[in-house]
């Protein structure tokens, strides 16, 4: 794509669990031209999905924190977030390196939610993020774009 593009490209992402949240955050980080991202989530809970919506701290991730960055090129991103997040501190074992720990799933949900918040509030970038609490029920293709049909 042309890096000099002035009209924003609109991208719709269906589902705001891990994959949708990580896609929106990655597009925000890597784009060189204006983007309008619309993130659709039928539950209205953005960045959680089934896997990270648990409120129970004893539901742990099944991978060490060092292996859970949302960004492949920033492997320490989640660990850095854990080290600086006030929400994470009560759940961390101070006797072990943070990257070696299996932390609560609810923290990962907060991490993903924080990624979306940062995209939404970053006024220096060319990306806008709209969180749309709607269910996409169909995709209609035209010659040069797609239209997403919502349940409402």
PDB file of N, CA, C and O in Angstrom, residues 25-26 29-30 65-81 111 115:
ATOM      1  N   UNK A  25      -4.279  -3.811  17.618  1.00  0.00           N
ATOM      2  CA  UNK A  25      -3.065  -3.228  18.209  1.00  0.00           C
ATOM      3  C   UNK A  25      -1.885  -3.321  17.235  1.00  0.00           C
ATOM      4  O   UNK A  25      -1.086  -2.388  17.137  1.00  0.00           O
ATOM      5  N   UNK A  26      -1.775  -4.426  16.517  1.00  0.00           N
ATOM      6  CA  UNK A  26      -0.679  -4.584  15.554  1.00  0.00           C
ATOM      7  C   UNK A  26      -0.835  -3.639  14.368  1.00  0.00           C
ATOM      8  O   UNK A  26       0.148  -3.033  13.925  1.00  0.00           O
ATOM      9  N   UNK A  29       0.288  -0.266  15.497  1.00  0.00           N
ATOM     10  CA  UNK A  29       1.744  -0.164  15.644  1.00  0.00           C
ATOM     11  C   UNK A  29       2.460  -0.086  14.304  1.00  0.00           C
ATOM     12  O   UNK A  29       3.479   0.585  14.181  1.00  0.00           O
ATOM     13  N   UNK A  30       1.964  -0.814  13.316  1.00  0.00           N
ATOM     14  CA  UNK A  30       2.733  -1.024  12.098  1.00  0.00           C
ATOM     15  C   UNK A  30       2.311  -0.180  10.907  1.00  0.00           C
ATOM     16  O   UNK A  30       3.017  -0.157   9.904  1.00  0.00           O
ATOM     17  N   UNK A  65       4.467 -16.283  31.403  1.00  0.00           N
ATOM     18  CA  UNK A  65       4.261 -14.886  31.000  1.00  0.00           C
ATOM     19  C   UNK A  65       5.209 -14.485  29.873  1.00  0.00           C
ATOM     20  O   UNK A  65       4.813 -13.739  28.971  1.00  0.00           O
ATOM     21  N   UNK A  66       6.426 -14.974  29.876  1.00  0.00           N
ATOM     22  CA  UNK A  66       7.405 -14.585  28.850  1.00  0.00           C
ATOM     23  C   UNK A  66       6.996 -15.034  27.447  1.00  0.00           C
ATOM     24  O   UNK A  66       7.520 -14.537  26.458  1.00  0.00           O
ATOM     25  N   UNK A  67       6.053 -15.966  27.366  1.00  0.00           N
ATOM     26  CA  UNK A  67       5.617 -16.488  26.071  1.00  0.00           C
ATOM     27  C   UNK A  67       4.267 -15.920  25.624  1.00  0.00           C
ATOM     28  O   UNK A  67       3.664 -16.432  24.685  1.00  0.00           O
ATOM     29  N   UNK A  68       3.799 -14.852  26.277  1.00  0.00           N
ATOM     30  CA  UNK A  68       2.442 -14.372  26.033  1.00  0.00           C
ATOM     31  C   UNK A  68       2.343 -12.961  25.454  1.00  0.00           C
ATOM     32  O   UNK A  68       1.268 -12.360  25.460  1.00  0.00           O
ATOM     33  N   UNK A  69       3.421 -12.413  24.939  1.00  0.00           N
ATOM     34  CA  UNK A  69       3.337 -11.087  24.343  1.00  0.00           C
ATOM     35  C   UNK A  69       2.354 -11.096  23.176  1.00  0.00           C
ATOM     36  O   UNK A  69       2.291 -12.057  22.407  1.00  0.00           O
ATOM     37  N   UNK A  70       1.598 -10.030  23.030  1.00  0.00           N
ATOM     38  CA  UNK A  70       0.689  -9.901  21.893  1.00  0.00           C
ATOM     39  C   UNK A  70       1.452  -9.615  20.598  1.00  0.00           C
ATOM     40  O   UNK A  70       0.886  -9.737  19.512  1.00  0.00           O
ATOM     41  N   UNK A  71       2.727  -9.240  20.722  1.00  0.00           N
ATOM     42  CA  UNK A  71       3.517  -8.849  19.560  1.00  0.00           C
ATOM     43  C   UNK A  71       4.739  -9.760  19.420  1.00  0.00           C
ATOM     44  O   UNK A  71       5.607  -9.780  20.287  1.00  0.00           O
ATOM     45  N   UNK A  72       4.824 -10.465  18.298  1.00  0.00           N
ATOM     46  CA  UNK A  72       5.936 -11.389  18.061  1.00  0.00           C
ATOM     47  C   UNK A  72       7.281 -10.680  18.092  1.00  0.00           C
ATOM     48  O   UNK A  72       8.262 -11.220  18.598  1.00  0.00           O
ATOM     49  N   UNK A  73       7.336  -9.450  17.589  1.00  0.00           N
ATOM     50  CA  UNK A  73       8.605  -8.734  17.537  1.00  0.00           C
ATOM     51  C   UNK A  73       8.959  -8.037  18.853  1.00  0.00           C
ATOM     52  O   UNK A  73      10.035  -7.447  18.969  1.00  0.00           O
ATOM     53  N   UNK A  74       8.079  -8.096  19.846  1.00  0.00           N
ATOM     54  CA  UNK A  74       8.338  -7.537  21.184  1.00  0.00           C
ATOM     55  C   UNK A  74       8.047  -8.618  22.228  1.00  0.00           C
ATOM     56  O   UNK A  74       7.051  -8.557  22.955  1.00  0.00           O
ATOM     57  N   UNK A  75       8.899  -9.636  22.321  1.00  0.00           N
ATOM     58  CA  UNK A  75       8.600 -10.776  23.185  1.00  0.00           C
ATOM     59  C   UNK A  75       8.456 -10.446  24.664  1.00  0.00           C
ATOM     60  O   UNK A  75       7.805 -11.174  25.406  1.00  0.00           O
ATOM     61  N   UNK A  76       9.011  -9.346  25.121  1.00  0.00           N
ATOM     62  CA  UNK A  76       8.902  -8.971  26.527  1.00  0.00           C
ATOM     63  C   UNK A  76       7.754  -8.023  26.834  1.00  0.00           C
ATOM     64  O   UNK A  76       7.621  -7.548  27.963  1.00  0.00           O
ATOM     65  N   UNK A  77       6.894  -7.760  25.857  1.00  0.00           N
ATOM     66  CA  UNK A  77       5.841  -6.755  26.029  1.00  0.00           C
ATOM     67  C   UNK A  77       4.898  -7.083  27.190  1.00  0.00           C
ATOM     68  O   UNK A  77       4.585  -6.212  28.017  1.00  0.00           O
ATOM     69  N   UNK A  78       4.413  -8.314  27.274  1.00  0.00           N
ATOM     70  CA  UNK A  78       3.493  -8.682  28.355  1.00  0.00           C
ATOM     71  C   UNK A  78       4.195  -8.644  29.709  1.00  0.00           C
ATOM     72  O   UNK A  78       3.647  -8.151  30.688  1.00  0.00           O
ATOM     73  N   UNK A  79       5.413  -9.142  29.775  1.00  0.00           N
ATOM     74  CA  UNK A  79       6.171  -9.110  31.041  1.00  0.00           C
ATOM     75  C   UNK A  79       6.397  -7.666  31.472  1.00  0.00           C
ATOM     76  O   UNK A  79       6.229  -7.337  32.658  1.00  0.00           O
ATOM     77  N   UNK A  80       6.749  -6.795  30.541  1.00  0.00           N
ATOM     78  CA  UNK A  80       6.909  -5.368  30.874  1.00  0.00           C
ATOM     79  C   UNK A  80       5.606  -4.793  31.408  1.00  0.00           C
ATOM     80  O   UNK A  80       5.602  -4.028  32.372  1.00  0.00           O
ATOM     81  N   UNK A  81       4.492  -5.164  30.788  1.00  0.00           N
ATOM     82  CA  UNK A  81       3.189  -4.688  31.250  1.00  0.00           C
ATOM     83  C   UNK A  81       2.909  -5.185  32.665  1.00  0.00           C
ATOM     84  O   UNK A  81       2.448  -4.421  33.519  1.00  0.00           O
ATOM     85  N   UNK A 111      -4.600  -6.901  30.120  1.00  0.00           N
ATOM     86  CA  UNK A 111      -3.528  -6.529  29.192  1.00  0.00           C
ATOM     87  C   UNK A 111      -4.102  -6.245  27.803  1.00  0.00           C
ATOM     88  O   UNK A 111      -3.815  -5.207  27.194  1.00  0.00           O
ATOM     89  N   UNK A 115      -4.278  -2.716  25.711  1.00  0.00           N
ATOM     90  CA  UNK A 115      -3.793  -2.510  24.334  1.00  0.00           C
ATOM     91  C   UNK A 115      -4.828  -1.740  23.523  1.00  0.00           C
ATOM     92  O   UNK A 115      -4.489  -0.796  22.805  1.00  0.00           O
TER      93      UNK A 115
END
